[in-house]
CSV table of C-alpha atoms in Angstrom, one decimal:
chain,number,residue,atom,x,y,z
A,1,UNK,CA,30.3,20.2,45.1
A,2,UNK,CA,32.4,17.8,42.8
A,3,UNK,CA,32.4,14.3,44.2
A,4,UNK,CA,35.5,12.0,44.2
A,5,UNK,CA,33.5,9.2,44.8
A,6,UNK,CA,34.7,6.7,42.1
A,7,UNK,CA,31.4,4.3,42.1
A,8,UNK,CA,28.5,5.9,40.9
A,9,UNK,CA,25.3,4.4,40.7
A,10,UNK,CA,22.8,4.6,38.0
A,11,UNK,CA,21.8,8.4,36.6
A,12,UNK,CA,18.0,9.4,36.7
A,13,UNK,CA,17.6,12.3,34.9
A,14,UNK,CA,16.3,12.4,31.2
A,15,UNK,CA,19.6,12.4,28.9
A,16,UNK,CA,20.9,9.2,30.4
A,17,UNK,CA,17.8,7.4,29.4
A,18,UNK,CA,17.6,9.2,25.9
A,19,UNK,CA,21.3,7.9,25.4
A,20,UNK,CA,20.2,4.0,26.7
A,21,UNK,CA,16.8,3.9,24.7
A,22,UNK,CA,18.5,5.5,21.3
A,23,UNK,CA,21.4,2.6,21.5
A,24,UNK,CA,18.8,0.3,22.0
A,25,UNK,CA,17.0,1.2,19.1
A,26,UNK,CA,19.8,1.2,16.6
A,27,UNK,CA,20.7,-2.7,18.3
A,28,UNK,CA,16.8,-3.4,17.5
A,29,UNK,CA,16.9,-1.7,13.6
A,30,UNK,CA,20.4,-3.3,12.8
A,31,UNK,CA,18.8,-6.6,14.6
A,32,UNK,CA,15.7,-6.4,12.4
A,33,UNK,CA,17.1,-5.6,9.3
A,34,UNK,CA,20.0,-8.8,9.6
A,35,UNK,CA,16.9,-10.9,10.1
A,36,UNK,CA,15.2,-9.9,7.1
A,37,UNK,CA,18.1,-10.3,5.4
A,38,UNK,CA,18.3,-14.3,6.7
A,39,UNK,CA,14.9,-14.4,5.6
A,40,UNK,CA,15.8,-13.1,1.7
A,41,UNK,CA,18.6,-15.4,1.7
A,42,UNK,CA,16.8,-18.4,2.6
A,43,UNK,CA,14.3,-18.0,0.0
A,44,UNK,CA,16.6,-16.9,-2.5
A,45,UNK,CA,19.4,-19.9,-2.2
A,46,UNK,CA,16.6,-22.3,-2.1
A,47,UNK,CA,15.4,-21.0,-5.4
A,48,UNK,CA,18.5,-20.7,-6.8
A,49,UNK,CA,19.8,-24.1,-6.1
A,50,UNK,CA,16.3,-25.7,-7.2
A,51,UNK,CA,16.4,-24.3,-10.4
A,52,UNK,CA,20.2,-24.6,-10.9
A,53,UNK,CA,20.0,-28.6,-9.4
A,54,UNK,CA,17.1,-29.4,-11.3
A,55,UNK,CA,18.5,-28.1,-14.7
A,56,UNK,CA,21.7,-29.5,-14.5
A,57,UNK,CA,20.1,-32.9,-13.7
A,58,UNK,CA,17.6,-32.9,-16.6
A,59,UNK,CA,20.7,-31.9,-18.8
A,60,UNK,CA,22.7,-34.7,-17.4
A,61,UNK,CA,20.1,-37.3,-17.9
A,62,UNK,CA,19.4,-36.2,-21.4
A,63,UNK,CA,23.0,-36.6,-22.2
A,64,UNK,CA,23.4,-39.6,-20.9
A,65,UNK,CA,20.0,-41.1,-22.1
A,66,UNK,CA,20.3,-39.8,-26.5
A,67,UNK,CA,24.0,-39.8,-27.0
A,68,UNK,CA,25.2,-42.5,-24.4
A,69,UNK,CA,22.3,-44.3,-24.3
A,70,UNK,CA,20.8,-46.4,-21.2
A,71,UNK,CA,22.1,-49.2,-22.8
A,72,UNK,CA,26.1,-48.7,-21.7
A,73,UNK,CA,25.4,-47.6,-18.9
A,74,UNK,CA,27.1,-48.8,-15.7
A,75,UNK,CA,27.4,-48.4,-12.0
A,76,UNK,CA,28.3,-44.6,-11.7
A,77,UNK,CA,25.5,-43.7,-14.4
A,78,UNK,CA,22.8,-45.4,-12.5
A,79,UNK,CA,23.8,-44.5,-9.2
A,80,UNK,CA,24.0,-40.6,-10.6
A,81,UNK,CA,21.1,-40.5,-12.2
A,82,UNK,CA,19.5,-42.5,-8.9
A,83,UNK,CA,21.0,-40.3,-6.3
A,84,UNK,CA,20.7,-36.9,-7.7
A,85,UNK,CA,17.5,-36.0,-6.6
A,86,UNK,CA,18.1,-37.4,-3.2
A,87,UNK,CA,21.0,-35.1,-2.9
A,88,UNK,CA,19.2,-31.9,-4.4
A,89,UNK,CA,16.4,-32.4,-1.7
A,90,UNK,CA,19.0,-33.1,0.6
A,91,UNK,CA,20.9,-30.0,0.3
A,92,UNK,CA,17.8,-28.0,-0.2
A,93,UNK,CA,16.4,-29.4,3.2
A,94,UNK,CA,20.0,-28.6,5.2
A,95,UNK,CA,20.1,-25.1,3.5
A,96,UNK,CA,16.5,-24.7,4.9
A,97,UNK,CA,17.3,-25.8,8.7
A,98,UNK,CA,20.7,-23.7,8.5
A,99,UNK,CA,18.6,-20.0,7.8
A,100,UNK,CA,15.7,-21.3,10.1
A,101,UNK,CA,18.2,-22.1,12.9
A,102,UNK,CA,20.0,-18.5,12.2
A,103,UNK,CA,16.7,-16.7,11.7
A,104,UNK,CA,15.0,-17.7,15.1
A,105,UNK,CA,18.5,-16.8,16.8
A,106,UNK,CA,18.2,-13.4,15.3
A,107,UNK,CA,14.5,-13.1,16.6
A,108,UNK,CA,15.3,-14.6,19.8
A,109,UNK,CA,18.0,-11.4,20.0
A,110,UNK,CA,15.6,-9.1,18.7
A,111,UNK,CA,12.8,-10.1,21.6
A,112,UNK,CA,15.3,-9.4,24.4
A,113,UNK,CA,16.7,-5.9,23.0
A,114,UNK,CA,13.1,-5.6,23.0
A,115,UNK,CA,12.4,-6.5,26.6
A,116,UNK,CA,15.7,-4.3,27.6
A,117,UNK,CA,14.2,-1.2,25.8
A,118,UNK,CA,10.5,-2.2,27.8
A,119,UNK,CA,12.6,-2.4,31.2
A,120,UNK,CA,14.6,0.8,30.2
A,121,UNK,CA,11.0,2.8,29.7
A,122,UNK,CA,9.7,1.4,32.6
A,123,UNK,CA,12.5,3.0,34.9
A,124,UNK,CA,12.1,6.2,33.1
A,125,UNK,CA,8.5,6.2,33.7
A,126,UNK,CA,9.2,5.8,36.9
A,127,UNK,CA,12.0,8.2,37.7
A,128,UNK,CA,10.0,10.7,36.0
A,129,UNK,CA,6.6,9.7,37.4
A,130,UNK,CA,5.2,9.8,34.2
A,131,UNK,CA,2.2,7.4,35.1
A,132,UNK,CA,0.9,9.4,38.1
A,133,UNK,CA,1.2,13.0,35.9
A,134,UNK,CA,-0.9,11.6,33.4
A,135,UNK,CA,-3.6,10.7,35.6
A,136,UNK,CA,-3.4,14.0,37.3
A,137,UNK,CA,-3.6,15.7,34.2
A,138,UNK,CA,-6.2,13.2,32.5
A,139,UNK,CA,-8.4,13.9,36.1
A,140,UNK,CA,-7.9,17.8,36.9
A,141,UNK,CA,-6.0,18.8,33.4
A,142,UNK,CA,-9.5,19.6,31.8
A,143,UNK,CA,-9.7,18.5,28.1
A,144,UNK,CA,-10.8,21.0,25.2
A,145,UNK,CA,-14.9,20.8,24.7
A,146,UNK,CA,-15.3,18.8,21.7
A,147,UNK,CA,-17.6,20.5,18.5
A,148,UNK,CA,-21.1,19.3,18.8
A,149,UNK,CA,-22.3,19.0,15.4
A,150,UNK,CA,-25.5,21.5,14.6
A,151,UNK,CA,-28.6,19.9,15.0
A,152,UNK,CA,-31.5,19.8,12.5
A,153,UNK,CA,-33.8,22.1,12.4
A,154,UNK,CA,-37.4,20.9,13.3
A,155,UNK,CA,-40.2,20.7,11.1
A,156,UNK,CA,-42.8,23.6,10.7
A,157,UNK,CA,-46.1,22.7,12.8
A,158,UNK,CA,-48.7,21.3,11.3
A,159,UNK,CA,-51.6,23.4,10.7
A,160,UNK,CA,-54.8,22.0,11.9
A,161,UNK,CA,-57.4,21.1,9.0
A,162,UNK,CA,-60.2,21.4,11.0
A,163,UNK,CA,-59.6,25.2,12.4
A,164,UNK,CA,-60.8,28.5,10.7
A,165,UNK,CA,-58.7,30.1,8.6
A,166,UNK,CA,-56.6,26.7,7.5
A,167,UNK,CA,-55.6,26.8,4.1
A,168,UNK,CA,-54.6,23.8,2.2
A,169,UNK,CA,-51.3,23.0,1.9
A,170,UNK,CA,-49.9,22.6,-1.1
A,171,UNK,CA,-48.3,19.3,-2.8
A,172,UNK,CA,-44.9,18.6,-1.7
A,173,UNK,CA,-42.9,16.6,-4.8
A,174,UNK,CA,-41.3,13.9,-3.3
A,175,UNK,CA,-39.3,14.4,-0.1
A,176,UNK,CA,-36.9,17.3,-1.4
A,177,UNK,CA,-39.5,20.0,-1.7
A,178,UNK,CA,-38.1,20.4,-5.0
A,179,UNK,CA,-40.4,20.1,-8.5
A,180,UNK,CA,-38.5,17.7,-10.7
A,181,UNK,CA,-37.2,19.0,-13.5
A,182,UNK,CA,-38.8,19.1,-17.2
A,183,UNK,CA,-36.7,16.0,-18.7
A,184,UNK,CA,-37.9,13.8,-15.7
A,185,UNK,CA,-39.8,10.6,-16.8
A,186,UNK,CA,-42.4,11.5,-14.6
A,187,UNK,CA,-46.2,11.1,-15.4
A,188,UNK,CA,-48.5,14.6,-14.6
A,189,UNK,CA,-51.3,14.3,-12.4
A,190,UNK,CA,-54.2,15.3,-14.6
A,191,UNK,CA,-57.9,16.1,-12.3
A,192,UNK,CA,-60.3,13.8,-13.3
A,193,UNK,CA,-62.4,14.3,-16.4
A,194,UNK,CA,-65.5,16.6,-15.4
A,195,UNK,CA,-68.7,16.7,-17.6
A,196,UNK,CA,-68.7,18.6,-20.8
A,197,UNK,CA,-69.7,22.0,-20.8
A,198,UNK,CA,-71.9,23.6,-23.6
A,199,UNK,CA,-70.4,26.6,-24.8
A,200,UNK,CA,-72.6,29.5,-24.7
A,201,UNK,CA,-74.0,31.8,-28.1
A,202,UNK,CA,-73.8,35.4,-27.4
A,203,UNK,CA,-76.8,37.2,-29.3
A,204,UNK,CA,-74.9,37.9,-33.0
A,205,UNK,CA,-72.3,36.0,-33.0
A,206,UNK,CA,-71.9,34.2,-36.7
A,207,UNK,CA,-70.5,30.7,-36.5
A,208,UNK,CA,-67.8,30.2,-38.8
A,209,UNK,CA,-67.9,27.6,-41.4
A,210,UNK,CA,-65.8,24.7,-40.9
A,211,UNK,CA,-62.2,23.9,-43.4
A,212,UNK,CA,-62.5,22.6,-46.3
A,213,UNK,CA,-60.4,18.8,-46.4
A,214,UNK,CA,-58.5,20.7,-49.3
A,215,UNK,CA,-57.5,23.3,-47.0
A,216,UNK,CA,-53.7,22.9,-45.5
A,217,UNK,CA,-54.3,22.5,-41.7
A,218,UNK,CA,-51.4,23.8,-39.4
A,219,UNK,CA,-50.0,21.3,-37.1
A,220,UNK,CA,-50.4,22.6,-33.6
A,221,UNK,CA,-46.8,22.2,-31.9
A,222,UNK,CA,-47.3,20.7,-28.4
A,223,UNK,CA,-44.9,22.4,-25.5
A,224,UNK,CA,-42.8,19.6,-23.9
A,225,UNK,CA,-44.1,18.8,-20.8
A,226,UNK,CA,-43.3,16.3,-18.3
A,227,UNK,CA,-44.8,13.3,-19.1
A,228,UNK,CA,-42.1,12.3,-21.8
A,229,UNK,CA,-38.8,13.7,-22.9
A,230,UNK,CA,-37.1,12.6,-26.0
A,231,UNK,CA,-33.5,12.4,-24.2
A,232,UNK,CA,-34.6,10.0,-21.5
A,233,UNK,CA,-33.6,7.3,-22.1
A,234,UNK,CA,-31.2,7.8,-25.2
A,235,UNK,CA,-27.1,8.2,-23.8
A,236,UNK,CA,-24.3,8.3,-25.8
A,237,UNK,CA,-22.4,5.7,-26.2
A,238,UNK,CA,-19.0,5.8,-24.5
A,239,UNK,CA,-16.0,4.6,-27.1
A,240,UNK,CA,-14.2,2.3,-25.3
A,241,UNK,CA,-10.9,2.7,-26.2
A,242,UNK,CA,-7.9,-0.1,-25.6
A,243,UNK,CA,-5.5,0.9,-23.3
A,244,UNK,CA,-2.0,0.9,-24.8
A,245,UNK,CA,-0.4,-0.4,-21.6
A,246,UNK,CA,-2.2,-3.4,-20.5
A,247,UNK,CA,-1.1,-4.6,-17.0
A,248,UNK,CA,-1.9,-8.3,-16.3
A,249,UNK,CA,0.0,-8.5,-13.0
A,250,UNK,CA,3.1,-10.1,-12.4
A,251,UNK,CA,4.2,-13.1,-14.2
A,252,UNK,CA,6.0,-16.6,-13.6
A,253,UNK,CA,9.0,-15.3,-14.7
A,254,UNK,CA,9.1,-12.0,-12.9
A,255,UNK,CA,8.4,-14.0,-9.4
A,256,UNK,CA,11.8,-15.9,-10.1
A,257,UNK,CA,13.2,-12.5,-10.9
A,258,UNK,CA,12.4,-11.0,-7.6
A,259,UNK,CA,13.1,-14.5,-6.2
A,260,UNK,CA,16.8,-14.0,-7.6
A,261,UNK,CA,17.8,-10.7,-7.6
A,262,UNK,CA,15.9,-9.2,-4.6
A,263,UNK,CA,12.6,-7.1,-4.5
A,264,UNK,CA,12.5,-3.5,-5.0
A,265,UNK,CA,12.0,-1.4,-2.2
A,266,UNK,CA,11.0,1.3,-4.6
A,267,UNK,CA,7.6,-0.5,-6.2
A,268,UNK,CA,4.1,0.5,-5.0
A,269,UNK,CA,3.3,-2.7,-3.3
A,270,UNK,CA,7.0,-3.0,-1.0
A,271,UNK,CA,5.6,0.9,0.5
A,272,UNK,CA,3.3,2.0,3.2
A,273,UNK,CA,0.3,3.7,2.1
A,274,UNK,CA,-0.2,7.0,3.9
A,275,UNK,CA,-4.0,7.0,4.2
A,276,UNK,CA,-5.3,9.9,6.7
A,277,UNK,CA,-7.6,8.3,9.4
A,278,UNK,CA,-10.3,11.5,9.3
A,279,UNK,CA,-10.6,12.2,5.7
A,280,UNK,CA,-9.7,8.9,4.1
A,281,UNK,CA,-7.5,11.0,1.7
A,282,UNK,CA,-4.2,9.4,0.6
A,283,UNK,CA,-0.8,11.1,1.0
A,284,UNK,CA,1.4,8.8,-1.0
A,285,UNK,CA,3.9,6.5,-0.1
A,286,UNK,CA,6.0,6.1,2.8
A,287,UNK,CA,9.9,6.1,1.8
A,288,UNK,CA,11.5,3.1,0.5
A,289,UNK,CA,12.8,1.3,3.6
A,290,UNK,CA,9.9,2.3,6.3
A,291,UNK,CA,8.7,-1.2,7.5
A,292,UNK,CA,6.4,-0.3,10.3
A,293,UNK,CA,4.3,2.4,11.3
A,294,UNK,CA,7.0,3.5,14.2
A,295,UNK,CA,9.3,4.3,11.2
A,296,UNK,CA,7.5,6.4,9.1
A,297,UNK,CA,7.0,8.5,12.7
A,298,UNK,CA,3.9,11.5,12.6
A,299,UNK,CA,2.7,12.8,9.7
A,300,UNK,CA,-0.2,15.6,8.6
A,301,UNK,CA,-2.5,15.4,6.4
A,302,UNK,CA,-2.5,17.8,3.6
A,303,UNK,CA,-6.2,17.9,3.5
A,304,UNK,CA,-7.4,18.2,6.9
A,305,UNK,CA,-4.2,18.8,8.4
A,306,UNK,CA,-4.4,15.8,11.0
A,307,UNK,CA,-2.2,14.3,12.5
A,308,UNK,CA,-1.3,10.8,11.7
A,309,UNK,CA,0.7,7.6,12.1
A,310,UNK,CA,2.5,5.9,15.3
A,311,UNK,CA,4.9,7.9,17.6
A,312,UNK,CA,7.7,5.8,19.3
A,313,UNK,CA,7.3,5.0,22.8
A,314,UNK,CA,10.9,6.4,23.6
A,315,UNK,CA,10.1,9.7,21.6
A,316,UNK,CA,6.7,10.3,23.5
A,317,UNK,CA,8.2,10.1,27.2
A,318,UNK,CA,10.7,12.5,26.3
């Protein structure tokens, strides 16, 4: 049935509030983004007149000091070259309460859009009794069982040493289980020396005559084993090579750049880093532009494929 009833009161249902929150949204982005521009403009008119003041007052006094000369100097040269700085910190200090007075307006502004939008998801909340469907779903929703993580298997049982039938076990090499391998620096465990045993004559056998000193001798090639390798301790030397690009960081000259003609919103250190919470891997940059987390919005990772980053409030209630 179509009402004529010209006074209507406030709509519940979903769109109205999507329509409220989304106005209030663009008010708090325009809102932010004029203060940050205050902000840029303070610092760079400062600057600007500091540098501009203070070199035409060192030219001045030059000029009047080696052509003029102190000398001739009367009334108006004194009281300019007395008064300047007073007026160049003068203006300096009005142009810093003028942006500080604008700039806490603008935040003021911004804190109550704020409160508005907080009021505005309050009521949707609860029109839509959002608060008392999450806690029925958080108590009788049933959440997904979470992966336990396979657990180690136990050791082997120890044999008893004392029993029939025990064999010794044999040497484990450190706590791998692993032999090390042959160009390890390790010393081999040699058994202790045992007495020296006589060698036997079987019935005729002829002992052969020992070399001559003028006989050649063979020299009896020893295996490598593993009580020294020659590539221990011998690396190669790494060239070092000069980069051709050297980056010292930023200089005097390109802070009063940025100072004067703005910062880019394009470089590295102006951008959000997208680093995935699970993996630690990171997916670039967030666009130029993004400030907070709310603005870059949800992300995956390309790794993992987790989801990342901050969702709105507005876009999660509805």
């Amino acid at each position: 049935m179509v009402s004529f009833w010209p006074f209507k009161g406030d709509s519940n249902d979903a769109a109205s509030f999507e329509k409220i929150l989304s106005q209030l949204s663009t008010k708090i982005t325009k809102a932010t983004a004029q203060n940050e521009r205050f902000q840029q403009r303070r610092r760079r008119y400062k600057v600007l007149w500091t540098l501009y003041s203070v070199f035409a007052y060192i030219l001045v006094a030059a000029i009047l000091t080696l052509v003029t000369g102190y000398e001739k100097w009367g009334a108006v040269e004194y009281s300019l070259v007395a008064g300047s700085p007073v007026v160049i910190f003068g203006i300096r200090t009005a142009l810093d309460a003028y942006y500080n007075w604008r700039i806490a307006n603008s935040q003021n502004h911004i804190n109550e859009l704020q409160e508005e939008r907080n009021k505005a998801i309050e009521r949707l909340k609860h029109a839509t009794k959002y608060d008392s469907t999450q806690k029925l779903l958080e108590k009788y929703g049933g959440s997904p069982p979470e992966k336990r993580q396979p657990s180690p298997r136990p050791n082997a049982k120890r044999q008893s040493t004392g029993g029939p039938g025990s064999k010794p076990s044999t040497p484990i090499h450190g706590r791998t289980g692993f032999a090390p391998p042959p160009t390890a620096n390790i010393p081999s465990r040699q058994p202790p020396p045992s007495a020296p045993q006589i060698p036997q004559v079987e019935p005729g056998f002829v002992p052969r005559p020992p070399a001559s000193p003028n006989s050649p001798i063979l020299p009896q090639l020893e295996a490598p084993g593993e009580e020294f390798a020659p590539n221990a301790f011998t690396r190669p030397p790494t060239l070092q090579q000069p980069s051709q690009y050297a980056y010292d960081g930023p200089k005097w000259y390109d802070r009063i750049l940025d100072v004067v003609l703005g910062e880019d919103e394009t470089s590295a250190k102006n951008r959000i880093a997208l680093i995935c919470q699970n993996c630690r891997l990171v997916n670039g940059q967030a666009p130029p532009g993004a400030r907070t987390l709310e603005d870059v919005g949800r992300w995956r990772c390309s790794q993992c494929h987790t989801m990342n980053g901050v969702e709105s409030e507005e876009k999660k209630i509805l």
